Amino acid sequence: MSPKIIDEATLEAREEEIMRTALEIISELGVAGLTIDKVVSQLPYSKGTVYNHFTCKEDLLTGLCNRSVKSVAALFERAITFDGSSREKMLAVGYAYMLHSMLNPTEFMLVISAKTPSVREKSTERRQEEHVALENRLLGGLLQVISNGLASGELQLLPHLSPAQVAFSLWSMSFGTIALLHETLDRCSVRIEMQLERELVNHCNILLDGLNWQPYTQEHNWMDTIDHFKNELFAPEVEQLRERLNG
Amino acid sequence: MSPKIIDEATLEAREEEIMRTALEIISELGVAGLTIDKVVSQLPYSKGTVYNHFTCKEDLLTGLCNRSVKSVAALFERAITFDGSSREKMLAVGYAYMLHSMLNPTEFMLVISAKTPSVREKSTERRQEEHVALENRLLGGLLQVISNGLASGELQLLPHLSPAQVAFSLWSMSFGTIALLHETLDRCSVRIEMQLERELVNHCNILLDGLNWQPYTQEHNWMDTIDHFKNELFAPEVEQLRERLNG
DNA sequence: GTTTTTTAATGACGGTTCGTCAAAAATAGC
DNA sequence: GCTATTTTTGACGAACCGTCATTAAAAAAC
C-alpha cells in the first residue's frame, strides 16, 4: 500500500543532467537544432521521463534561461564587492554582464529566445515566476550599489528618477549593447570581442556621466579600473576567456 | 524555343503577398505558430512556389525582418526632419523607434528572432546582406544628426568617441530599453505602454546628457518637445496607437 | 516469500511539419 | 499542333512533437 517514492535530490540532479545535455546540443546545433528526441537519445532516460520534468521544449528553454540568469546573479554579487568607488562597482556589474555573455554566448542568446512570446507563453507558470524572481535578484544587486552611491554623495539623483529607474537604465544599456554586438560575434575572432568590451565600457561611462555619478569619465583613470577587473575581480573569467580564444 | 518568362513585377508582388500572409499568421499565433503549410493554405499558390521565393522558414523570417526595418528607416527619416535643435532630432529618432515597436510589436520581436543565430545561419546570403545594408541606412540617419550637432556646437564630442560610436550608443540604449520592456507588454494595457514611453525618454536624455549634448535635460522643457512629437511629427502614428488601445 | 498496491518509466504511435522532386501545366515561338 | 523551356504542383519521406497504454520497480501487507 506504499508507493515508490523518488528522492527529491535525485530528481533535481536529473533535471540538471537534462539541462546540461540540452545545452550541449544547443551549443552545437543552435536553438533551432534542439530536439527532445536528441536530448533523450543522449540520456539514459526515456522521452516520457524528460516530459515529467519539462512540459514541452519551450519549458526546457525557460529552464535553461533561468539556470543562466542564476550564474549571472552570482557574478553580479561578486561585482558589487569590488574595492572601489560606488561608480566603479556599477561599472563592474556591467562588465560582469559582458564577461558572462562572452563566456556563455549560447546562454546569452537563450535569454533572448526565452523572452520571445512564443516561448514564454508555452512555459510553465512556475518557471515564469522563477524567472521574474531571478531578474529581481539581479536588480537587487544594482539597487544596493545605487544606495551606496546616494549615501556617499557620489550619485546625485535627478529629481524625476527613482533608484529602480537608475538600475533599469544600466541594465537596458548593457543588454542592448551586448545583444547588438553579439550578432557579429564570431567565436574565433578576438578583435570583435574586444570591440564589445570597448563599447560596453564607453556606453556605461556615458550613461553614468549622464546620471551625475562621480567621479566623471574625465576625472578618473578608468583603464586602471578595468585592469583591476581583469587582473583581480574577474581574473578567473578573463583567464578562461583568453584560453578559449587562443586554444 | 522561347520559354515562359515571369514578369519581375509580379514576382515582387507575390513575394510581398507571401510576407503579408506570413505576418498575419505570426500576429495570431506567434513566431512559433508560423508554418509554411499554413501560409500556403491561405494563398492561391502551392508550397513549391513559396519555396521558390524563400529557401526555408528562416529565410522568410529574415525577409519579414528586413521589411520591418525598411519601415523603421522611413520613420527615422521623418524624425530627423523635426523642426528643432539637433538634440531634439536625436530624441525624435529614439521616439520613432519606440513608436514603431508599439505599433508593430510582432515585427519588433521578429527583429530579435531574426538576430538569433539559428535563424540567421539558415537565411540566404542575399537577405543577410540586405539586412546589414538596411541597418547601415538606419545608422546613416543618426550620423546626419550627429554631424549637425557637431557643426552647431551643441554636441561636444568626447575625445575617445567617434560619431559612429555616438550613433551606436543611442541605438543600443533604445533597443535594450524597448526589448526589456516589451516582454511585459500586454496589448490591452495602456499603463505599461506609457511606462515604456517614460523610460525611453528618460534613458535617451540621460545618454544625451552623458554625451555633452546641449541643451541638457534641466535646461529645456522636454515635455513640450514630446508634445510636438505627439501632435505634429508623429501625429498619425500616435492617433493610430490611441485607436488601437481604445478600440 | 509471495502478493498487492501504487508510482515511475518506457517507447510505439498518431498527427504535424518540413523541404524535395518527378511529373504536370503553362508559355511562346515555329 | 508541336516543341523547347520554365514554372507550378502536391504527394512523399524524413524528422519531430507530445501522449498514453503498457511495463517495470518498489514498498507494504500478509
Coordinates of C-alpha atoms (C1' of nucleotides) in Angstrom, one line a residue:
Chain A
M1 CA 0.0 0.0 0.0
S2 CA 3.0 2.3 -0.2
P3 CA 4.3 3.6 -3.5
K4 CA 7.7 4.0 -5.0
I5 CA 8.8 7.5 -3.9
I6 CA 11.6 9.3 -5.7
D7 CA 14.3 11.2 -3.8
E8 CA 14.0 14.9 -4.2
A9 CA 17.7 15.2 -4.7
T10 CA 18.0 12.7 -7.5
L11 CA 15.1 14.4 -9.1
E12 CA 17.0 17.7 -9.1
A13 CA 20.1 16.0 -10.3
R14 CA 18.3 14.5 -13.2
E15 CA 16.8 17.8 -14.1
E16 CA 20.3 19.3 -14.2
E17 CA 21.5 16.4 -16.3
I18 CA 18.8 17.0 -18.8
M19 CA 19.5 20.7 -19.0
R20 CA 23.3 20.1 -19.4
T21 CA 22.6 17.8 -22.2
A22 CA 20.2 20.2 -23.9
L23 CA 22.8 23.0 -23.6
E24 CA 25.4 20.8 -25.3
I25 CA 23.1 20.2 -28.2
I26 CA 22.2 23.9 -28.5
S27 CA 25.9 24.9 -28.5
E28 CA 26.5 22.5 -31.4
L29 CA 23.4 22.9 -33.4
G30 CA 21.8 26.1 -32.2
V31 CA 18.4 26.7 -30.5
A32 CA 16.6 25.5 -33.6
G33 CA 18.6 22.3 -33.6
L34 CA 17.4 21.4 -30.1
T35 CA 15.2 18.4 -30.2
I36 CA 13.7 16.5 -27.4
D37 CA 14.5 13.3 -29.3
K38 CA 18.1 14.3 -29.5
V39 CA 18.2 15.0 -25.8
V40 CA 16.6 11.7 -25.0
S41 CA 19.0 9.8 -27.2
Q42 CA 21.9 11.2 -25.2
L43 CA 20.4 10.3 -21.9
P44 CA 19.8 7.1 -20.0
Y45 CA 16.2 8.1 -19.6
S46 CA 13.2 7.8 -21.9
K47 CA 11.2 10.5 -23.5
G48 CA 8.4 10.2 -21.0
T49 CA 10.8 10.8 -18.1
V50 CA 12.0 14.0 -19.7
Y51 CA 8.5 15.1 -20.2
N52 CA 7.9 14.6 -16.5
H53 CA 10.4 17.4 -15.8
F54 CA 9.5 19.8 -18.6
T55 CA 6.1 20.1 -20.2
C56 CA 7.5 21.0 -23.6
K57 CA 10.5 22.2 -25.4
E58 CA 9.8 25.8 -24.5
D59 CA 9.6 24.9 -20.9
L60 CA 13.0 23.4 -21.2
L61 CA 14.3 26.5 -22.8
T62 CA 13.0 28.7 -20.0
G63 CA 14.6 26.3 -17.5
L64 CA 17.9 26.8 -19.3
C65 CA 17.4 30.5 -19.3
N66 CA 16.8 30.6 -15.6
R67 CA 19.9 28.5 -15.0
S68 CA 21.9 31.1 -16.9
V69 CA 20.4 34.0 -15.0
K70 CA 21.4 32.3 -11.8
S71 CA 25.0 32.3 -12.8
V72 CA 24.8 35.9 -13.9
A73 CA 23.5 36.8 -10.5
A74 CA 26.4 35.1 -8.8
L75 CA 28.8 37.2 -11.0
F76 CA 26.9 40.3 -10.1
E77 CA 27.2 39.6 -6.4
R78 CA 30.9 39.3 -6.8
A79 CA 31.0 42.6 -8.9
I80 CA 29.5 44.7 -6.1
T81 CA 32.2 43.6 -3.7
F82 CA 34.8 45.4 -5.8
D83 CA 37.0 47.5 -3.6
G84 CA 36.4 50.9 -5.1
S85 CA 34.0 53.8 -5.5
S86 CA 30.3 53.2 -6.0
R87 CA 30.6 54.2 -9.7
E88 CA 33.4 51.6 -10.1
K89 CA 31.1 49.0 -8.6
M90 CA 28.4 49.9 -11.0
L91 CA 30.7 49.6 -13.9
A92 CA 31.9 46.2 -12.5
V93 CA 28.3 45.0 -12.8
G94 CA 28.1 46.0 -16.5
Y95 CA 31.5 44.4 -17.1
A96 CA 30.3 41.2 -15.3
Y97 CA 27.3 41.0 -17.6
M98 CA 29.5 41.4 -20.6
L99 CA 32.0 38.7 -19.4
H100 CA 29.2 36.3 -18.8
S101 CA 27.9 36.9 -22.3
M102 CA 31.3 36.3 -23.8
L103 CA 31.9 33.1 -21.8
N104 CA 28.4 31.8 -22.5
P105 CA 27.3 33.1 -25.8
T106 CA 24.8 30.3 -26.2
E107 CA 23.2 31.1 -22.9
F108 CA 23.0 34.8 -23.6
M109 CA 21.2 34.2 -26.9
L110 CA 19.0 31.8 -24.9
V111 CA 17.8 34.6 -22.7
I112 CA 16.7 36.5 -25.7
S113 CA 15.0 33.4 -27.1
A114 CA 13.2 32.8 -23.8
K115 CA 11.8 36.3 -23.8
T116 CA 10.1 35.6 -27.1
P117 CA 6.3 35.4 -26.5
S118 CA 6.1 32.1 -28.3
V119 CA 8.5 30.6 -25.9
R120 CA 7.2 32.4 -22.8
E121 CA 3.6 31.6 -23.4
K122 CA 4.2 27.9 -23.6
S123 CA 6.4 27.7 -20.4
T124 CA 5.1 26.6 -17.0
E125 CA 3.8 29.3 -14.7
R126 CA 6.2 28.0 -12.1
R127 CA 9.2 28.6 -14.3
Q128 CA 8.0 32.0 -15.5
E129 CA 7.6 33.1 -11.9
E130 CA 11.1 31.8 -11.1
H131 CA 12.4 33.9 -14.0
V132 CA 10.8 37.1 -12.7
A133 CA 12.2 36.4 -9.2
L134 CA 15.7 35.9 -10.6
E135 CA 15.6 39.2 -12.6
N136 CA 14.6 40.9 -9.4
R137 CA 17.6 39.4 -7.7
L138 CA 19.8 40.9 -10.5
L139 CA 18.2 44.3 -9.9
G140 CA 18.7 43.9 -6.2
G141 CA 22.4 43.9 -6.5
L142 CA 22.3 47.1 -8.6
L143 CA 20.0 48.8 -6.1
Q144 CA 22.4 48.1 -3.4
V145 CA 25.2 49.9 -5.2
I146 CA 22.9 52.8 -6.0
S147 CA 22.0 53.1 -2.4
N148 CA 25.7 53.3 -1.6
G149 CA 26.3 56.0 -4.1
L150 CA 23.5 58.1 -2.8
A151 CA 24.7 57.7 0.8
S152 CA 28.2 58.7 -0.1
G153 CA 27.0 61.6 -2.2
E154 CA 28.8 60.4 -5.3
L155 CA 25.5 59.9 -7.0
Q156 CA 23.2 63.0 -7.3
L157 CA 19.8 61.6 -8.2
L158 CA 17.9 63.7 -10.7
P159 CA 14.5 64.7 -9.2
H160 CA 12.5 62.7 -11.7
L161 CA 14.4 59.4 -11.3
S162 CA 14.0 56.7 -8.8
P163 CA 16.8 54.2 -7.8
A164 CA 14.9 51.5 -9.6
Q165 CA 14.9 53.6 -12.8
V166 CA 18.6 54.1 -12.5
A167 CA 19.2 50.4 -12.1
F168 CA 17.0 49.7 -15.1
S169 CA 18.9 52.2 -17.3
L170 CA 22.2 50.4 -16.7
W171 CA 20.6 47.1 -17.4
S172 CA 18.9 48.3 -20.6
M173 CA 22.1 49.8 -21.8
S174 CA 24.2 46.8 -21.2
F175 CA 21.7 44.4 -22.6
G176 CA 21.2 46.4 -25.8
T177 CA 24.9 46.8 -26.4
I178 CA 25.7 43.2 -25.8
A179 CA 22.7 42.0 -27.9
L180 CA 23.5 44.2 -30.9
L181 CA 27.2 43.4 -30.9
H182 CA 26.6 39.7 -30.2
E183 CA 25.1 39.1 -33.7
T184 CA 28.5 39.7 -35.3
L185 CA 30.3 37.8 -32.6
D186 CA 32.4 35.1 -34.2
R187 CA 33.9 32.8 -31.6
C188 CA 37.2 32.8 -33.4
S189 CA 37.7 36.5 -33.6
V190 CA 39.5 38.2 -30.8
R191 CA 39.1 41.6 -32.3
I192 CA 35.4 41.7 -32.3
E193 CA 35.2 40.5 -28.7
M194 CA 37.5 43.4 -27.8
Q195 CA 35.3 45.8 -29.6
L196 CA 32.4 44.7 -27.4
E197 CA 34.5 45.4 -24.3
R198 CA 35.4 48.9 -25.5
E199 CA 31.8 49.8 -26.5
L200 CA 30.3 48.4 -23.3
V201 CA 32.7 50.5 -21.1
N202 CA 32.1 53.5 -23.3
H203 CA 28.3 53.2 -23.1
C204 CA 28.3 52.6 -19.3
N205 CA 30.5 55.6 -18.7
I206 CA 28.4 57.9 -20.9
L207 CA 25.3 56.7 -19.0
L208 CA 26.9 57.2 -15.6
D209 CA 28.1 60.7 -16.6
G210 CA 24.5 61.4 -17.6
L211 CA 23.3 60.2 -14.2
N212 CA 25.7 62.6 -12.5
W213 CA 27.6 59.8 -10.9
Q214 CA 31.1 60.9 -9.7
P215 CA 33.9 60.6 -10.5
Y216 CA 33.1 61.5 -14.1
T217 CA 34.8 59.9 -17.1
Q218 CA 37.4 62.6 -17.3
E219 CA 38.2 62.7 -13.6
H220 CA 39.4 59.2 -13.2
N221 CA 41.6 56.7 -15.0
W222 CA 39.1 54.1 -16.0
M223 CA 41.7 52.0 -17.7
D224 CA 43.2 51.3 -14.3
T225 CA 39.8 50.2 -13.0
I226 CA 39.3 47.9 -15.9
D227 CA 42.8 46.5 -15.3
H228 CA 41.7 45.7 -11.7
F229 CA 38.6 44.0 -13.0
K230 CA 40.7 41.9 -15.4
N231 CA 43.6 41.0 -13.1
E232 CA 41.8 40.7 -9.8
L233 CA 38.0 40.8 -9.5
F234 CA 37.3 38.7 -12.6
A235 CA 40.8 37.2 -13.1
P236 CA 39.4 33.6 -13.4
E237 CA 36.8 34.6 -16.0
V238 CA 39.3 36.6 -18.1
E239 CA 41.8 33.8 -18.0
Q240 CA 39.1 31.4 -19.1
L241 CA 38.2 33.6 -21.9
R242 CA 41.8 34.1 -23.0
E243 CA 42.3 30.3 -23.1
R244 CA 39.3 29.8 -25.2
L245 CA 40.3 32.4 -27.7
N246 CA 43.8 31.1 -28.0
G247 CA 43.3 27.4 -27.7
Chain B
M1 CA 12.1 27.7 -78.5
S2 CA 11.0 30.5 -76.2
P3 CA 10.3 29.9 -72.5
K4 CA 7.7 31.2 -70.2
I5 CA 9.2 34.3 -68.6
I6 CA 7.8 35.7 -65.4
D7 CA 7.4 39.4 -65.0
E8 CA 9.7 40.9 -62.4
A9 CA 7.0 43.0 -61.0
T10 CA 4.5 40.1 -60.5
L11 CA 7.3 38.2 -58.8
E12 CA 7.9 41.0 -56.3
A13 CA 4.1 41.4 -55.8
R14 CA 3.9 37.8 -55.0
E15 CA 6.7 37.9 -52.6
E16 CA 5.0 40.8 -50.8
E17 CA 1.8 38.8 -50.7
I18 CA 3.5 35.8 -49.1
M19 CA 5.1 38.0 -46.5
R20 CA 1.9 39.8 -45.7
T21 CA 0.2 36.4 -45.2
A22 CA 3.0 35.2 -43.0
L23 CA 2.8 38.3 -40.8
E24 CA -0.9 37.8 -40.3
I25 CA -0.3 34.2 -39.1
I26 CA 2.5 35.4 -36.8
S27 CA 0.3 38.1 -35.3
E28 CA -2.3 35.5 -34.5
L29 CA -0.2 32.5 -33.5
G30 CA 3.2 33.9 -32.7
V31 CA 6.5 33.2 -34.5
A32 CA 6.4 29.6 -33.4
G33 CA 2.9 29.2 -34.9
L34 CA 4.2 30.2 -38.3
T35 CA 4.1 27.2 -40.7
I36 CA 4.8 27.2 -44.3
D37 CA 1.8 24.9 -44.7
K38 CA -0.4 27.5 -43.1
V39 CA 0.9 30.2 -45.3
V40 CA 0.4 28.1 -48.4
S41 CA -3.2 27.2 -47.4
Q42 CA -4.0 30.9 -47.3
L43 CA -2.5 31.6 -50.7
P44 CA -3.5 30.7 -54.2
Y45 CA -0.1 29.2 -54.8
S46 CA 1.5 25.9 -53.9
K47 CA 4.2 25.1 -51.5
G48 CA 6.8 24.7 -54.2
T49 CA 6.1 28.2 -55.4
V50 CA 6.6 29.7 -51.9
Y51 CA 9.9 27.8 -51.7
N52 CA 10.9 29.4 -54.9
H53 CA 10.9 32.7 -53.1
F54 CA 12.2 31.7 -49.7
T55 CA 14.6 28.8 -49.2
C56 CA 13.2 28.0 -45.8
K57 CA 11.1 29.3 -42.9
E58 CA 14.1 31.2 -41.5
D59 CA 14.7 32.9 -44.8
L60 CA 11.1 34.0 -44.8
L61 CA 11.6 35.4 -41.2
T62 CA 14.6 37.4 -42.3
G63 CA 12.6 38.7 -45.2
L64 CA 9.9 39.9 -42.8
C65 CA 12.5 41.4 -40.6
N66 CA 14.0 43.4 -43.4
R67 CA 10.6 44.5 -44.4
S68 CA 10.1 45.8 -40.9
V69 CA 13.5 47.6 -40.8
K70 CA 12.5 49.4 -44.0
S71 CA 9.5 50.9 -42.4
V72 CA 11.6 51.9 -39.4
A73 CA 14.0 53.6 -41.7
A74 CA 11.2 55.6 -43.2
L75 CA 10.1 56.7 -39.8
F76 CA 13.7 57.7 -38.9
E77 CA 13.9 59.8 -42.0
R78 CA 10.8 61.7 -40.9
A79 CA 12.2 62.0 -37.4
I80 CA 15.4 63.9 -38.5
T81 CA 13.2 66.5 -40.2
F82 CA 11.9 67.6 -36.9
D83 CA 12.0 71.4 -36.6
G84 CA 14.2 71.8 -33.5
S85 CA 17.6 71.5 -32.1
S86 CA 19.9 68.7 -33.0
R87 CA 19.4 67.0 -29.6
E88 CA 15.6 67.1 -30.2
K89 CA 16.1 65.4 -33.5
M90 CA 18.2 62.7 -31.8
L91 CA 15.4 62.2 -29.3
A92 CA 12.9 62.1 -32.1
V93 CA 14.8 59.1 -33.6
G94 CA 14.6 57.2 -30.4
Y95 CA 10.9 58.1 -30.0
A96 CA 10.3 56.9 -33.6
Y97 CA 11.9 53.6 -32.8
M98 CA 9.7 53.2 -29.8
L99 CA 6.5 54.2 -31.7
H100 CA 7.3 51.7 -34.3
S101 CA 7.8 48.9 -31.7
M102 CA 4.4 49.8 -30.1
L103 CA 2.6 49.9 -33.4
N104 CA 4.2 46.7 -34.7
P105 CA 5.1 44.6 -31.6
T106 CA 5.1 41.5 -33.8
E107 CA 7.6 42.9 -36.1
F108 CA 9.8 44.2 -33.3
M109 CA 10.0 40.7 -31.8
L110 CA 10.7 39.4 -35.3
V111 CA 13.8 41.5 -35.5
I112 CA 15.0 39.9 -32.3
S113 CA 14.2 36.5 -33.6
A114 CA 15.9 37.1 -36.8
K115 CA 19.1 38.1 -35.0
T116 CA 19.2 34.6 -33.4
P117 CA 22.0 32.6 -34.9
S118 CA 19.7 29.7 -35.7
V119 CA 17.6 31.9 -37.9
R120 CA 20.4 33.9 -39.4
E121 CA 22.6 31.0 -40.3
K122 CA 19.8 29.4 -42.3
S123 CA 18.9 32.6 -44.2
T124 CA 20.0 33.4 -47.7
E125 CA 23.3 35.3 -48.1
R126 CA 21.4 37.8 -50.2
R127 CA 18.9 38.6 -47.5
Q128 CA 21.6 38.8 -44.8
E129 CA 23.4 41.3 -46.9
E130 CA 20.2 43.3 -47.4
H131 CA 19.8 43.3 -43.6
V132 CA 23.2 44.8 -43.0
A133 CA 22.6 47.4 -45.7
L134 CA 19.3 48.4 -44.1
E135 CA 20.9 48.7 -40.7
N136 CA 23.5 51.0 -42.2
R137 CA 20.7 53.1 -43.6
L138 CA 19.3 53.4 -40.1
L139 CA 22.7 54.5 -38.7
G140 CA 23.1 56.9 -41.6
G141 CA 20.1 59.0 -40.4
L142 CA 21.6 59.2 -37.0
L143 CA 25.1 60.2 -38.3
Q144 CA 23.5 63.0 -40.1
V145 CA 22.0 64.4 -36.9
I146 CA 25.3 64.0 -35.1
S147 CA 27.1 65.8 -37.8
N148 CA 24.5 68.7 -37.4
G149 CA 25.1 68.7 -33.7
L150 CA 28.8 68.9 -34.1
A151 CA 28.6 71.7 -36.7
S152 CA 26.3 73.8 -34.5
G153 CA 28.5 73.2 -31.4
E154 CA 25.6 71.7 -29.5
L155 CA 27.4 68.4 -29.3
Q156 CA 30.9 68.4 -27.8
L157 CA 32.4 65.1 -28.8
L158 CA 34.5 63.4 -26.1
P159 CA 38.0 62.8 -27.5
H160 CA 37.7 59.0 -27.4
L161 CA 34.4 58.8 -29.2
S162 CA 33.7 58.8 -32.9
P163 CA 30.4 59.8 -34.5
A164 CA 29.6 56.2 -35.3
Q165 CA 30.1 55.3 -31.7
V166 CA 27.7 58.0 -30.6
A167 CA 25.1 56.7 -33.1
F168 CA 25.6 53.2 -31.8
S169 CA 25.2 54.2 -28.2
L170 CA 21.7 55.7 -28.9
W171 CA 20.7 52.7 -30.9
S172 CA 21.9 50.2 -28.1
M173 CA 20.1 52.2 -25.5
S174 CA 16.8 52.4 -27.4
F175 CA 17.0 48.8 -28.4
G176 CA 17.7 47.5 -24.9
T177 CA 15.0 49.6 -23.3
I178 CA 12.3 48.5 -25.8
A179 CA 13.4 44.9 -25.8
L180 CA 13.3 44.6 -22.0
L181 CA 10.1 46.4 -21.5
H182 CA 8.5 44.6 -24.4
E183 CA 8.3 41.3 -22.6
T184 CA 5.7 42.6 -20.2
L185 CA 3.9 44.5 -22.9
D186 CA 0.3 43.4 -22.9
R187 CA -1.6 44.8 -25.8
C188 CA -4.6 45.7 -23.6
S189 CA -2.7 47.6 -21.0
V190 CA -2.3 51.4 -21.6
R191 CA -0.3 51.9 -18.4
I192 CA 2.5 49.6 -19.4
E193 CA 2.9 51.2 -22.8
M194 CA 3.1 54.6 -21.2
Q195 CA 5.8 53.3 -18.9
L196 CA 7.8 52.4 -22.0
E197 CA 7.5 55.9 -23.3
R198 CA 8.6 57.4 -20.0
E199 CA 11.6 55.2 -19.6
L200 CA 12.7 55.5 -23.2
V201 CA 12.7 59.3 -23.0
N202 CA 14.5 59.1 -19.6
H203 CA 17.1 56.8 -20.9
C204 CA 17.7 58.9 -24.1
N205 CA 18.0 62.1 -22.0
I206 CA 20.5 60.5 -19.6
L207 CA 22.5 59.3 -22.5
L208 CA 22.5 62.6 -24.3
D209 CA 23.5 64.4 -21.1
G210 CA 26.4 62.0 -20.8
L211 CA 27.4 62.8 -24.3
N212 CA 27.5 66.5 -23.6
W213 CA 24.8 67.3 -26.0
Q214 CA 23.1 70.6 -25.3
P215 CA 20.6 71.7 -24.2
Y216 CA 20.8 69.4 -21.2
T217 CA 17.9 67.8 -19.6
Q218 CA 17.4 70.5 -17.0
E219 CA 17.8 73.4 -19.5
H220 CA 14.9 72.6 -21.7
N221 CA 11.3 71.7 -21.3
W222 CA 11.3 68.2 -22.8
M223 CA 7.6 67.7 -22.2
D224 CA 7.0 70.3 -24.8
T225 CA 9.2 68.6 -27.3
I226 CA 7.4 65.3 -26.7
D227 CA 4.1 67.1 -27.2
H228 CA 5.3 68.3 -30.5
F229 CA 6.3 64.8 -31.4
K230 CA 2.9 63.5 -30.5
N231 CA 0.8 66.3 -32.0
E232 CA 2.8 67.1 -35.1
L233 CA 5.7 65.0 -36.2
F234 CA 4.2 61.6 -35.4
A235 CA 0.5 62.6 -35.1
P236 CA -0.7 59.9 -37.4
E237 CA 1.2 57.2 -35.6
V238 CA 0.1 58.4 -32.1
E239 CA -3.5 58.5 -33.3
Q240 CA -3.3 55.0 -34.7
L241 CA -1.9 53.8 -31.4
R242 CA -4.6 55.5 -29.4
E243 CA -7.3 54.0 -31.6
R244 CA -5.8 50.6 -31.1
L245 CA -5.7 50.9 -27.4
N246 CA -9.2 52.2 -27.0
G247 CA -11.0 50.2 -29.7
Chain C
dG1 C1' 8.5 -15.3 0.3
dT2 C1' 4.6 -14.1 -2.1
dT3 C1' 1.0 -11.0 -3.3
dT4 C1' -0.8 -6.5 -3.6
dT5 C1' -0.8 -1.7 -4.4
dT6 C1' 0.9 2.4 -6.2
dT7 C1' 4.1 5.2 -8.6
dA8 C1' 7.6 5.8 -12.3
dA9 C1' 9.5 4.8 -16.8
dT10 C1' 9.0 3.2 -21.3
dG11 C1' 8.7 3.7 -26.3
dA12 C1' 5.4 2.9 -30.1
dC13 C1' 2.1 5.8 -32.2
dG14 C1' -0.9 9.5 -34.5
dG15 C1' -0.5 13.9 -36.0
dT16 C1' 2.3 17.9 -37.9
dT17 C1' 5.6 20.0 -40.3
dC18 C1' 9.5 20.4 -43.3
dG19 C1' 11.7 20.6 -47.7
dT20 C1' 12.2 17.8 -52.2
dC21 C1' 11.4 16.3 -56.7
dA22 C1' 9.3 13.8 -60.5
dA23 C1' 5.6 14.9 -63.1
dA24 C1' 2.2 18.1 -65.0
dA25 C1' 0.9 22.6 -66.6
dA26 C1' 1.8 26.9 -68.8
dT27 C1' 4.0 29.8 -72.2
dA28 C1' 5.9 31.4 -76.5
dG29 C1' 7.9 30.7 -80.9
dC30 C1' 7.6 27.8 -85.2
Chain D
dG1 C1' -0.5 21.5 -83.4
dC2 C1' 4.3 20.8 -82.0
dT3 C1' 8.4 21.7 -79.4
dA4 C1' 11.5 23.7 -76.1
dT5 C1' 11.7 25.7 -71.8
dT6 C1' 10.2 27.4 -67.5
dT7 C1' 7.1 27.4 -63.7
dT8 C1' 3.9 25.1 -60.7
dT9 C1' 2.2 21.4 -58.3
dG10 C1' 1.3 18.4 -54.4
dA11 C1' 2.5 13.7 -53.0
dC12 C1' 6.2 11.9 -50.4
dG13 C1' 10.0 10.5 -47.0
dA14 C1' 12.1 12.1 -43.0
dA15 C1' 12.0 14.2 -38.6
dC16 C1' 9.9 15.8 -34.7
dC17 C1' 6.3 16.5 -31.1
dG18 C1' 3.7 15.1 -27.2
dT19 C1' 0.6 11.3 -25.5
dC20 C1' -0.8 7.2 -23.3
dA21 C1' -1.5 2.3 -22.7
dT22 C1' 1.7 -0.8 -21.0
dT23 C1' 5.5 -2.5 -18.4
dA24 C1' 8.8 -2.3 -14.6
dA25 C1' 10.0 -1.1 -9.9
dA26 C1' 9.5 -0.6 -5.1
dA27 C1' 7.4 -0.9 -0.8
dA28 C1' 3.9 -2.5 2.3
dA29 C1' 0.7 -6.2 3.6
dC30 C1' 0.1 -10.7 4.5

